[in-house]
Coordinates of C-alpha atoms in Angstrom, one line a residue:
Chain A
M1 CA 137.7 -6.8 -36.7
N2 CA 134.0 -7.5 -37.2
R3 CA 132.8 -4.5 -39.2
H4 CA 129.2 -4.9 -38.2
S5 CA 129.9 -4.5 -34.5
S6 CA 132.8 -2.0 -34.8
P7 CA 132.3 1.4 -33.1
I8 CA 133.9 2.9 -36.2
T9 CA 130.9 1.9 -38.3
R10 CA 128.7 3.4 -35.6
H11 CA 130.2 6.8 -36.4
S12 CA 129.9 6.5 -40.2
S13 CA 129.2 3.9 -42.9
F14 CA 132.8 4.3 -44.0
D15 CA 134.6 0.9 -44.3
L16 CA 137.9 1.6 -42.7
K17 CA 139.2 -1.9 -43.0
A18 CA 138.7 -2.1 -46.7
F19 CA 140.1 1.3 -47.2
L20 CA 143.3 0.5 -45.2
A21 CA 143.8 -2.8 -47.1
E22 CA 143.4 -1.1 -50.5
Y23 CA 145.7 1.8 -49.7
R24 CA 148.3 -0.4 -48.0
Q25 CA 148.4 -2.4 -51.2
R26 CA 148.9 0.7 -53.2
V27 CA 151.8 1.8 -51.0
D28 CA 153.4 -1.6 -51.0
A29 CA 153.3 -1.7 -54.8
A30 CA 154.9 1.7 -55.0
L31 CA 157.6 0.8 -52.4
E32 CA 158.4 -2.3 -54.4
R33 CA 158.9 -0.1 -57.4
F34 CA 160.9 2.7 -55.7
F35 CA 163.0 0.4 -53.5
P36 CA 163.5 -2.8 -55.6
A37 CA 165.8 -5.7 -54.7
S38 CA 169.3 -5.5 -56.1
D39 CA 171.7 -8.1 -57.4
G40 CA 174.6 -5.7 -57.6
L41 CA 177.5 -5.7 -55.1
E42 CA 175.4 -3.6 -52.7
K43 CA 172.8 -6.3 -52.5
T44 CA 173.4 -7.2 -48.8
V45 CA 172.5 -3.8 -47.6
V46 CA 169.5 -3.5 -50.0
E47 CA 168.3 -6.8 -48.8
A48 CA 168.7 -5.8 -45.1
A49 CA 166.7 -2.5 -45.8
R50 CA 164.0 -4.4 -47.5
Y51 CA 163.8 -6.9 -44.7
S52 CA 162.6 -4.1 -42.4
L53 CA 160.7 -2.1 -45.1
F54 CA 158.5 -5.1 -45.9
A55 CA 158.1 -6.4 -42.4
G56 CA 154.3 -6.0 -42.3
G57 CA 154.2 -2.3 -41.3
K58 CA 150.7 -0.7 -41.2
R59 CA 151.8 2.0 -43.7
L60 CA 150.0 4.6 -41.5
R61 CA 152.2 7.5 -42.6
P62 CA 152.0 6.8 -46.4
I63 CA 148.2 6.3 -46.1
L64 CA 147.8 9.6 -44.3
C65 CA 150.0 11.3 -46.9
L66 CA 148.0 10.0 -49.9
T67 CA 144.7 10.7 -48.2
A68 CA 145.7 14.3 -47.3
A69 CA 146.5 14.9 -51.0
E70 CA 143.1 13.6 -51.9
V71 CA 141.3 15.6 -49.2
V72 CA 142.6 18.8 -50.7
G73 CA 141.5 17.8 -54.2
G74 CA 144.4 15.9 -55.6
S75 CA 144.4 12.3 -57.0
G76 CA 146.8 11.1 -54.4
N77 CA 149.3 10.0 -57.1
E78 CA 151.2 13.3 -56.9
A79 CA 152.1 12.3 -53.3
L80 CA 153.1 8.7 -54.1
T81 CA 156.9 9.2 -53.8
A82 CA 156.4 11.3 -50.7
A83 CA 154.3 8.6 -49.2
C84 CA 157.1 6.0 -49.8
A85 CA 159.7 8.4 -48.6
L86 CA 157.8 8.7 -45.3
E87 CA 157.8 5.0 -44.8
M88 CA 161.5 4.8 -45.6
V89 CA 162.3 7.4 -43.0
H90 CA 160.0 5.6 -40.5
T91 CA 161.7 2.3 -41.2
Y92 CA 165.2 3.8 -40.9
S93 CA 164.3 5.3 -37.5
L94 CA 163.1 1.8 -36.3
I95 CA 166.3 0.1 -37.5
H96 CA 168.5 2.6 -35.8
D97 CA 166.3 2.7 -32.6
D98 CA 166.6 -1.0 -32.2
L99 CA 170.4 -1.1 -32.3
P100 CA 172.3 -2.3 -29.3
A101 CA 173.7 1.2 -28.6
M102 CA 170.2 2.6 -28.6
D103 CA 167.1 0.6 -27.4
D104 CA 168.8 -2.8 -27.9
D105 CA 165.7 -4.6 -29.0
D106 CA 165.7 -8.1 -30.3
L107 CA 162.2 -8.3 -31.7
R108 CA 160.1 -5.9 -33.9
R109 CA 156.7 -6.8 -35.3
G110 CA 157.3 -10.4 -34.1
R111 CA 160.5 -10.9 -36.1
P112 CA 164.2 -10.5 -35.1
T113 CA 165.3 -6.9 -35.4
N114 CA 167.5 -5.9 -38.4
H115 CA 170.9 -6.1 -36.6
K116 CA 170.0 -9.5 -35.1
V117 CA 169.7 -10.8 -38.7
Y118 CA 172.3 -8.8 -40.6
G119 CA 174.7 -7.7 -37.9
E120 CA 175.2 -4.2 -36.5
A121 CA 177.3 -2.8 -39.3
V122 CA 174.9 -3.7 -42.1
A123 CA 171.9 -2.6 -40.0
I124 CA 173.4 0.9 -39.5
L125 CA 174.1 1.1 -43.3
A126 CA 170.6 -0.2 -44.1
G127 CA 169.1 2.6 -42.0
D128 CA 171.4 5.1 -43.7
L129 CA 170.4 3.8 -47.1
L130 CA 166.7 4.1 -46.3
L131 CA 167.1 7.7 -45.1
T132 CA 169.1 8.6 -48.2
E133 CA 166.8 7.0 -50.7
A134 CA 163.8 8.6 -49.0
F135 CA 165.1 12.0 -50.2
G136 CA 166.2 10.4 -53.4
V137 CA 162.8 9.1 -54.5
L138 CA 161.2 12.5 -53.9
A139 CA 164.0 14.3 -55.8
D140 CA 164.3 11.9 -58.8
D141 CA 162.6 13.3 -61.9
A142 CA 162.8 9.9 -63.6
L143 CA 160.3 8.3 -61.1
E144 CA 156.6 8.4 -62.0
P145 CA 154.8 10.6 -61.2
N146 CA 157.4 13.1 -60.0
A147 CA 157.9 15.0 -63.3
A148 CA 154.2 15.9 -63.4
V149 CA 154.3 17.6 -60.0
P150 CA 155.4 21.3 -59.8
P151 CA 159.0 21.4 -58.6
E152 CA 158.2 24.0 -56.0
R153 CA 155.8 21.7 -54.3
R154 CA 158.3 18.8 -54.3
L155 CA 161.0 21.0 -52.8
R156 CA 158.6 22.1 -50.2
A157 CA 157.7 18.5 -49.4
L158 CA 161.4 17.7 -49.2
A159 CA 161.9 20.5 -46.7
I160 CA 159.0 19.4 -44.6
L161 CA 160.4 15.8 -44.5
A162 CA 163.9 17.0 -43.5
R163 CA 162.5 19.3 -40.8
A164 CA 160.3 16.5 -39.3
S165 CA 163.1 14.0 -39.4
G166 CA 165.9 16.3 -38.2
G167 CA 167.2 18.0 -35.1
R168 CA 164.0 19.8 -34.4
G169 CA 161.9 16.7 -35.2
M170 CA 162.4 13.0 -34.9
I171 CA 166.1 13.1 -33.8
A172 CA 165.3 15.6 -31.1
G173 CA 162.7 13.2 -29.7
Q174 CA 165.2 10.4 -29.9
V175 CA 167.8 12.3 -27.9
I176 CA 165.3 13.2 -25.1
D177 CA 164.2 9.5 -25.1
L178 CA 167.8 8.3 -24.6
E179 CA 168.5 10.9 -21.9
S180 CA 165.2 10.4 -20.1
E181 CA 166.1 6.7 -19.3
T182 CA 168.6 7.8 -16.8
R183 CA 166.9 10.8 -15.2
E184 CA 163.5 12.0 -14.0
V185 CA 161.4 13.8 -16.5
D186 CA 158.0 15.6 -16.2
L187 CA 154.9 15.4 -18.3
A188 CA 156.0 18.5 -20.4
T189 CA 159.2 16.7 -21.4
V190 CA 157.4 13.5 -22.2
E191 CA 155.0 15.4 -24.4
Y192 CA 157.9 17.3 -26.1
M193 CA 159.6 13.9 -26.7
H194 CA 156.6 12.4 -28.3
I195 CA 155.7 15.4 -30.4
H196 CA 159.1 15.2 -31.9
K197 CA 159.9 11.4 -31.9
T198 CA 156.5 10.3 -33.3
G199 CA 154.3 13.3 -33.9
A200 CA 156.6 15.2 -36.2
L201 CA 156.6 12.6 -38.9
I202 CA 152.9 11.9 -38.6
S203 CA 152.2 15.6 -38.9
A204 CA 154.6 15.8 -41.8
S205 CA 152.8 13.0 -43.6
L206 CA 149.6 15.1 -43.7
E207 CA 151.5 18.4 -44.5
M208 CA 153.4 16.8 -47.4
G209 CA 150.3 15.2 -48.8
A210 CA 148.4 18.5 -48.6
V211 CA 151.2 20.5 -50.2
L212 CA 151.7 18.0 -53.0
G213 CA 147.9 17.8 -53.6
G214 CA 147.8 21.5 -54.1
G215 CA 146.0 22.5 -50.8
T216 CA 145.5 26.1 -49.7
D217 CA 147.3 27.4 -46.7
G218 CA 144.2 27.0 -44.6
Q219 CA 143.7 23.4 -45.7
I220 CA 147.3 22.6 -45.0
Q221 CA 147.0 24.1 -41.5
D222 CA 143.9 22.2 -40.7
L223 CA 145.5 18.9 -41.7
V224 CA 148.7 19.7 -39.7
R225 CA 146.5 20.3 -36.7
Y226 CA 144.7 17.0 -37.3
G227 CA 148.1 15.4 -37.5
R228 CA 149.4 16.8 -34.3
H229 CA 146.5 15.5 -32.3
L230 CA 146.5 12.2 -34.1
G231 CA 150.2 11.8 -33.3
L232 CA 149.7 12.4 -29.6
A233 CA 146.7 10.0 -29.5
F234 CA 148.8 7.5 -31.4
Q235 CA 151.6 7.7 -28.9
I236 CA 149.4 7.5 -25.8
T237 CA 147.5 4.5 -27.2
D238 CA 150.9 2.9 -28.1
D239 CA 152.0 3.4 -24.4
L240 CA 148.7 1.8 -23.3
L241 CA 149.1 -1.1 -25.6
D242 CA 152.6 -1.8 -24.2
I243 CA 150.9 -2.4 -20.8
E244 CA 147.5 -3.8 -21.8
G245 CA 148.3 -5.3 -25.2
D246 CA 148.4 -9.0 -26.2
P247 CA 152.0 -9.9 -26.9
Q248 CA 150.8 -12.3 -29.7
V249 CA 149.1 -9.5 -31.5
M250 CA 151.8 -6.9 -30.7
G251 CA 154.7 -9.0 -31.9
K252 CA 156.7 -8.0 -28.8
P253 CA 156.6 -8.7 -25.1
A254 CA 154.2 -6.6 -23.0
G255 CA 155.7 -4.3 -20.4
S256 CA 158.9 -3.7 -22.4
D257 CA 158.7 0.1 -21.9
Q258 CA 158.5 -0.3 -18.1
A259 CA 161.4 -2.7 -18.1
K260 CA 163.6 -0.1 -19.8
N261 CA 162.4 2.7 -17.5
K262 CA 160.8 4.5 -20.5
K263 CA 158.8 7.5 -19.4
T264 CA 155.3 6.7 -20.7
Y265 CA 151.9 8.4 -20.3
P266 CA 150.5 5.6 -18.1
A267 CA 153.6 5.8 -15.9
L268 CA 153.2 9.5 -15.4
L269 CA 149.4 9.8 -15.4
G270 CA 147.9 6.4 -14.7
L271 CA 145.8 4.3 -17.1
A272 CA 142.5 6.1 -16.6
R273 CA 143.8 9.6 -17.3
S274 CA 145.9 8.4 -20.2
R275 CA 142.8 6.9 -21.8
E276 CA 140.9 10.1 -21.3
M277 CA 143.8 12.1 -22.8
A278 CA 143.9 9.9 -25.9
Q279 CA 140.1 10.3 -26.3
N280 CA 140.5 14.0 -26.1
H281 CA 143.2 14.2 -28.7
V282 CA 141.1 12.0 -31.1
E283 CA 138.1 14.4 -30.7
R284 CA 140.3 17.4 -31.4
A285 CA 141.8 15.7 -34.4
V286 CA 138.4 15.1 -35.8
E287 CA 137.3 18.7 -35.1
A288 CA 140.2 19.9 -37.2
L289 CA 138.6 18.3 -40.2
G290 CA 135.5 20.4 -39.9
A291 CA 136.0 22.3 -43.2
F292 CA 136.4 19.1 -45.2
G293 CA 133.5 17.0 -46.4
G294 CA 133.1 13.3 -46.9
K295 CA 136.6 13.0 -48.5
A296 CA 138.0 13.3 -45.0
D297 CA 136.0 10.3 -43.7
P298 CA 139.1 8.1 -43.9
L299 CA 141.0 10.5 -41.6
R300 CA 138.1 10.7 -39.1
A301 CA 137.9 6.9 -39.1
I302 CA 141.6 6.5 -38.6
A303 CA 141.6 8.8 -35.6
R304 CA 138.7 7.0 -34.0
Y305 CA 140.2 3.7 -34.7
L306 CA 143.2 4.5 -32.5
L307 CA 141.0 4.2 -29.4
E308 CA 140.3 0.6 -30.3
R309 CA 143.5 -0.6 -31.8
K310 CA 145.0 -3.9 -30.6
A311 CA 148.5 -3.5 -32.2
Chain B
M1 CA 204.1 25.1 -48.3
N2 CA 206.6 27.5 -49.9
R3 CA 204.8 28.8 -52.9
H4 CA 208.0 29.8 -54.7
S5 CA 209.4 26.3 -54.7
S6 CA 206.1 24.4 -55.1
P7 CA 205.7 22.3 -58.2
I8 CA 202.2 23.6 -58.4
T9 CA 203.5 27.1 -59.1
R10 CA 205.7 25.6 -61.8
H11 CA 202.5 24.6 -63.7
S12 CA 200.8 28.0 -63.4
S13 CA 201.0 31.2 -61.4
F14 CA 197.8 30.3 -59.6
D15 CA 198.2 30.5 -55.8
L16 CA 196.4 27.4 -54.7
K17 CA 197.2 27.8 -51.0
A18 CA 195.6 31.3 -50.9
F19 CA 192.6 30.0 -52.9
L20 CA 192.0 27.0 -50.6
A21 CA 192.3 29.2 -47.5
E22 CA 189.8 31.7 -48.9
Y23 CA 187.3 29.2 -50.0
R24 CA 187.6 27.1 -46.9
Q25 CA 186.7 30.2 -44.9
R26 CA 183.7 30.8 -47.2
V27 CA 182.5 27.3 -46.6
D28 CA 183.1 27.4 -42.8
A29 CA 181.1 30.6 -42.5
A30 CA 178.2 29.0 -44.5
L31 CA 178.3 25.8 -42.4
E32 CA 178.2 27.9 -39.3
R33 CA 175.1 29.6 -40.7
F34 CA 173.4 26.4 -41.9
F35 CA 174.3 24.2 -39.0
P36 CA 174.3 26.5 -36.0
A37 CA 174.8 25.4 -32.3
S38 CA 171.5 24.8 -30.5
D39 CA 170.5 25.3 -26.9
G40 CA 167.2 23.4 -27.3
L41 CA 166.6 20.0 -25.8
E42 CA 168.4 18.5 -28.8
K43 CA 171.6 20.3 -28.1
T44 CA 173.6 17.1 -27.3
V45 CA 173.3 15.7 -30.7
V46 CA 173.8 19.0 -32.5
E47 CA 177.0 19.5 -30.4
A48 CA 178.2 16.0 -31.4
A49 CA 177.5 16.7 -35.0
R50 CA 179.3 20.0 -34.9
Y51 CA 182.3 18.4 -33.1
S52 CA 182.9 16.4 -36.3
L53 CA 181.7 19.0 -38.8
F54 CA 184.2 21.5 -37.4
A55 CA 187.1 19.2 -36.8
G56 CA 189.4 20.8 -39.3
G57 CA 188.3 19.2 -42.5
K58 CA 189.9 20.4 -45.8
R59 CA 186.4 21.1 -47.2
L60 CA 187.5 19.6 -50.5
R61 CA 184.0 18.6 -51.7
P62 CA 182.4 22.0 -51.0
I63 CA 185.3 23.8 -52.6
L64 CA 185.0 21.6 -55.7
C65 CA 181.3 22.3 -55.8
L66 CA 181.6 26.1 -55.5
T67 CA 184.4 26.1 -58.1
A68 CA 182.4 24.0 -60.5
A69 CA 179.6 26.5 -60.3
E70 CA 182.0 29.3 -61.1
V71 CA 183.7 27.4 -63.9
V72 CA 180.4 27.2 -65.8
G73 CA 179.7 30.9 -65.3
G74 CA 177.9 31.1 -62.0
S75 CA 178.9 33.1 -59.0
G76 CA 179.4 30.1 -56.8
N77 CA 176.8 31.4 -54.3
E78 CA 174.0 29.5 -56.0
A79 CA 175.9 26.3 -54.9
L80 CA 176.5 27.4 -51.3
T81 CA 173.8 25.2 -49.7
A82 CA 174.9 22.3 -51.9
A83 CA 178.5 22.8 -50.9
C84 CA 177.5 22.6 -47.2
A85 CA 175.2 19.6 -47.9
L86 CA 178.2 17.7 -49.4
E87 CA 180.3 18.4 -46.3
M88 CA 177.5 17.3 -44.0
V89 CA 177.1 14.0 -46.0
H90 CA 180.9 13.5 -45.9
T91 CA 181.0 14.1 -42.2
Y92 CA 178.1 11.8 -41.5
S93 CA 179.9 9.0 -43.4
L94 CA 183.0 9.5 -41.4
I95 CA 181.1 9.3 -38.0
H96 CA 179.3 6.2 -39.0
D97 CA 182.5 4.6 -40.6
D98 CA 184.4 5.1 -37.3
L99 CA 181.8 3.3 -35.2
P100 CA 182.8 0.2 -33.3
A101 CA 180.5 -1.9 -35.4
M102 CA 182.2 -0.6 -38.6
D103 CA 185.9 0.4 -38.7
D104 CA 186.2 0.9 -34.9
D105 CA 188.5 3.8 -35.1
D106 CA 189.6 5.8 -32.1
L107 CA 191.2 8.8 -33.8
R108 CA 190.2 11.0 -36.7
R109 CA 192.1 14.1 -37.8
G110 CA 194.2 13.8 -34.6
R111 CA 191.2 13.9 -32.3
P112 CA 189.1 11.2 -30.6
T113 CA 186.3 10.0 -32.9
N114 CA 182.7 11.0 -32.3
H115 CA 181.6 7.9 -30.4
K116 CA 184.7 8.1 -28.2
V117 CA 183.6 11.5 -27.0
Y118 CA 179.7 11.3 -27.1
G119 CA 179.1 7.5 -27.0
E120 CA 177.8 5.3 -29.7
A121 CA 174.1 6.2 -29.4
V122 CA 174.7 9.9 -29.8
A123 CA 177.3 9.3 -32.6
I124 CA 174.8 7.3 -34.6
L125 CA 172.2 10.1 -34.2
A126 CA 174.7 12.8 -35.0
G127 CA 175.4 11.0 -38.3
D128 CA 171.7 10.6 -39.0
L129 CA 171.2 14.3 -38.2
L130 CA 174.0 15.5 -40.6
L131 CA 172.6 13.3 -43.4
T132 CA 169.1 14.6 -42.8
E133 CA 170.0 18.2 -42.6
A134 CA 172.2 17.9 -45.7
F135 CA 169.0 17.4 -47.7
G136 CA 167.2 19.9 -45.5
V137 CA 169.5 22.8 -46.3
L138 CA 169.3 22.2 -50.0
A139 CA 165.5 22.0 -49.9
D140 CA 164.8 24.9 -47.5
D141 CA 163.5 28.0 -49.4
A142 CA 164.2 30.2 -46.3
L143 CA 168.0 29.7 -46.5
E144 CA 169.9 32.3 -48.6
P145 CA 170.5 32.0 -51.5
N146 CA 168.2 29.0 -52.3
A147 CA 165.1 31.0 -53.3
A148 CA 167.1 32.7 -56.1
V149 CA 168.0 29.4 -57.7
P150 CA 165.6 27.7 -60.1
P151 CA 163.8 24.9 -58.2
E152 CA 164.4 22.5 -61.1
R153 CA 168.1 22.9 -60.6
R154 CA 167.9 22.4 -56.8
L155 CA 165.8 19.2 -57.3
R156 CA 168.4 17.9 -59.7
A157 CA 171.2 18.7 -57.3
L158 CA 169.2 16.9 -54.5
A159 CA 168.8 13.8 -56.8
I160 CA 172.5 13.8 -57.6
L161 CA 173.4 14.0 -53.9
A162 CA 171.0 11.1 -53.0
R163 CA 172.3 9.0 -55.8
A164 CA 175.9 9.6 -54.9
S165 CA 175.3 8.8 -51.2
G166 CA 172.9 5.9 -51.7
G167 CA 172.9 2.3 -52.6
R168 CA 174.6 2.8 -55.9
G169 CA 177.1 5.3 -54.4
M170 CA 178.8 5.7 -51.1
I171 CA 176.8 3.1 -49.3
A172 CA 177.6 0.5 -51.9
G173 CA 181.3 1.2 -51.5
Q174 CA 181.0 0.9 -47.7
V175 CA 179.4 -2.5 -48.0
I176 CA 182.1 -3.8 -50.3
D177 CA 184.7 -2.3 -47.9
L178 CA 183.2 -4.2 -45.0
E179 CA 182.9 -7.5 -46.9
S180 CA 186.4 -7.2 -48.4
E181 CA 188.0 -7.3 -44.9
T182 CA 187.2 -11.0 -44.6
R183 CA 187.7 -12.2 -48.2
E184 CA 190.1 -11.9 -51.1
V185 CA 189.2 -9.2 -53.6
D186 CA 190.7 -8.3 -57.0
L187 CA 191.7 -4.9 -58.4
A188 CA 188.4 -4.5 -60.2
T189 CA 186.5 -4.9 -56.9
V190 CA 188.9 -2.4 -55.1
E191 CA 188.3 0.1 -57.9
Y192 CA 184.5 -0.4 -57.7
M193 CA 184.7 0.1 -54.0
H194 CA 186.6 3.4 -54.3
I195 CA 184.6 4.7 -57.2
H196 CA 181.6 4.3 -54.9
K197 CA 182.9 5.0 -51.4
T198 CA 184.9 8.1 -52.2
G199 CA 184.6 8.8 -55.9
A200 CA 180.8 9.1 -56.1
L201 CA 180.6 12.1 -53.7
I202 CA 183.6 13.9 -55.2
S203 CA 182.2 13.5 -58.6
A204 CA 178.8 14.6 -57.3
S205 CA 180.4 17.7 -55.9
L206 CA 181.4 18.8 -59.3
E207 CA 178.1 17.8 -60.9
M208 CA 176.0 19.6 -58.4
G209 CA 178.0 22.7 -58.7
A210 CA 177.9 22.6 -62.5
V211 CA 174.1 22.0 -62.4
L212 CA 173.4 24.8 -59.9
G213 CA 175.7 27.2 -61.8
G214 CA 173.7 26.7 -64.9
G215 CA 176.2 24.6 -66.9
T216 CA 175.4 23.0 -70.3
D217 CA 175.2 19.2 -70.6
G218 CA 178.7 19.2 -72.1
Q219 CA 180.2 21.3 -69.3
I220 CA 178.5 19.1 -66.7
Q221 CA 179.9 15.9 -68.4
D222 CA 183.5 17.4 -68.5
L223 CA 183.4 18.2 -64.9
V224 CA 182.0 14.8 -63.9
R225 CA 184.9 13.2 -65.9
Y226 CA 187.4 15.4 -64.1
G227 CA 185.7 14.4 -60.8
R228 CA 185.9 10.7 -61.5
H229 CA 189.7 10.8 -62.2
L230 CA 190.2 13.2 -59.3
G231 CA 188.4 10.8 -57.0
L232 CA 190.5 7.8 -58.0
A233 CA 193.7 9.9 -57.7
F234 CA 192.5 11.0 -54.3
Q235 CA 191.9 7.5 -53.1
I236 CA 195.2 6.1 -54.4
T237 CA 197.2 9.0 -52.8
D238 CA 195.2 8.4 -49.6
D239 CA 196.3 4.8 -49.6
L240 CA 199.9 5.8 -50.2
L241 CA 199.8 8.3 -47.3
D242 CA 198.5 5.6 -45.0
I243 CA 201.8 3.8 -45.6
E244 CA 204.2 6.6 -46.2
G245 CA 202.6 9.5 -44.4
D246 CA 203.8 11.2 -41.2
P247 CA 201.4 10.3 -38.4
Q248 CA 201.8 13.8 -36.9
V249 CA 200.6 15.4 -40.0
M250 CA 198.0 12.8 -40.8
G251 CA 196.4 12.8 -37.3
K252 CA 196.2 9.0 -37.3
P253 CA 198.7 6.2 -37.0
A254 CA 200.4 5.1 -40.2
G255 CA 199.7 1.5 -41.5
S256 CA 196.2 1.4 -40.0
D257 CA 194.8 0.2 -43.3
Q258 CA 197.2 -2.7 -43.4
A259 CA 196.5 -3.6 -39.7
K260 CA 192.8 -3.9 -40.6
N261 CA 193.5 -6.0 -43.7
K262 CA 192.0 -3.2 -45.9
K263 CA 192.5 -3.8 -49.6
T264 CA 194.4 -0.8 -50.8
Y265 CA 196.1 0.0 -54.1
P266 CA 199.7 -0.3 -52.7
A267 CA 198.7 -3.8 -51.2
L268 CA 197.5 -4.9 -54.6
L269 CA 199.9 -3.1 -57.0
G270 CA 202.9 -2.1 -55.0
L271 CA 204.0 1.4 -54.3
A272 CA 205.6 2.2 -57.7
R273 CA 202.6 1.2 -59.8
S274 CA 200.2 2.9 -57.4
R275 CA 202.1 6.2 -57.7
E276 CA 202.1 5.8 -61.5
M277 CA 198.4 5.2 -61.5
A278 CA 197.7 8.3 -59.3
Q279 CA 199.8 10.4 -61.7
N280 CA 197.9 9.0 -64.7
H281 CA 194.5 9.9 -63.1
V282 CA 195.7 13.4 -62.3
E283 CA 196.7 13.9 -66.0
R284 CA 193.3 12.6 -67.2
A285 CA 191.5 14.8 -64.7
V286 CA 193.3 17.9 -66.0
E287 CA 192.7 16.8 -69.7
A288 CA 188.9 16.8 -69.0
L289 CA 189.1 20.5 -68.3
G290 CA 190.4 21.3 -71.8
A291 CA 187.3 23.2 -72.8
F292 CA 187.5 25.6 -69.9
G293 CA 189.8 28.6 -69.6
G294 CA 191.6 30.1 -66.7
K295 CA 188.5 29.8 -64.5
A296 CA 189.4 26.1 -64.2
D297 CA 192.9 26.8 -62.9
P298 CA 191.8 26.0 -59.3
L299 CA 190.6 22.6 -60.4
R300 CA 193.9 21.9 -62.3
A301 CA 195.9 23.0 -59.3
I302 CA 193.9 20.8 -56.9
A303 CA 194.4 17.7 -59.1
R304 CA 198.1 18.3 -59.4
Y305 CA 198.4 19.0 -55.6
L306 CA 197.1 15.4 -54.8
L307 CA 200.5 14.1 -56.0
E308 CA 202.3 16.1 -53.3
R309 CA 199.8 16.0 -50.5
K310 CA 201.1 15.2 -47.0
A311 CA 197.7 14.8 -45.3

């Protein structure tokens, strides 16, 4: 991305690229600390989990979580275990989604999927491990900086994470996704699916950060509203990329959603209306940040960036 | 079981059968409350999870958890969400263990395994859901009686659950189990496997109960020691039942461990030495309860009962 010509810099002088690189590094260092390699008898499954955890993810959820904590006046550090927990949950969901019994995908981010490298049994366990340790890192008093965060806030963050990942969150979306491959669904169902499958965890990233950073109820609500619109914009642009994206940049073949009869926004609404809808959600996401000052610039820039993303 | 002739009643006048029936009912009612049926779009996966959650389990882990809380002076109620969380984690581990990619079992407790009824994809998700909600019920302030329990204790219980289920607990045991099917292992490795695969969660049941009930460090340590020996005795008697048990009572064919080349105690030590070892662990489990009075009678009776179990 050339920062001098980017439309993001037209909106503000905020350097999103540098921000994302810095925060990504911060998240990667914390993940390395909270999910280290193992040379015990369990090393196979830890290695498999780390293969996917350190596969070049954008760390969107952790970055949203840390930023939300900062936006409400925290240092971000109080949300560091939560940020890593979110990435672990996200990674577990990708590993299980890719399994032969689920989406049966061979490639993810340009590399063979977890079960292609480690076999199905270890891939299932690696997902289970990441999900378990996600809650573990948030609950463990021995991990810096957990002990300095009020236990009530950490419990609340744990509850938000469980709700977003559970039967009324990510897993609900996954069930609808599976079922919708074999039957006709309408736009409302597609929206329900995305709000749960992708949106719930993105929204939870902001909510957990805001809670851990000590935000007021109003601040938490604003950030959740931002997260909801961001999640939908993210999903729509993801669908668009699957059709229009460059396979080299994406790390997976174009048109793979269509091939699997996935119900996407472009399939239901066409390209033009899908783009319009993404734009609309980005605008509403930015509007939700009205009460925050310059500290929310990273969140504004992230939302606007979705409309130009290439991967 | 005829209580007048049972060896358990020879040790004490404590009526284990009535105790287990009463506590099982208490656990079942709580599970029904914390993991209700759903008629939302996610109902398939909730139904699948409930199929296994309410499949006639003995509720050993929840009962140990509630009893541990009582033994240290609590009412047991403060450990009710923890007790249910333990059963959810246990059930998730059974569903994933039975999958074709893992043990590939068709029957569990006399009924078709989860994936046989709901298919592999939904079975994987049902396991994921149970694991997620396990942490969710413990973290959720809205569930009775969570709000009345000090948040520090609930966080500590959550951390114990994650540790026991994670890469240094249950999942480590599962990895060794998978790997040991295709290579020779010694007794130390078998012991390591069982301590992790089964023992960790049983031990955690007692530790979580003791923590939530407000036990002292010494009390918690005693109950963990009881749990470690109980877990090993449980696994050895489980192995023995696989060889000697009545398939009708067990709900699965006898000799299924042998058929899968599972490394069991009887396979490594022979029947006589395995029985002796189980006996020894039961004695040491009971010894660990020395500092507790009559309140620990249920735990004593449970340990002794392992030596006579039929399923």
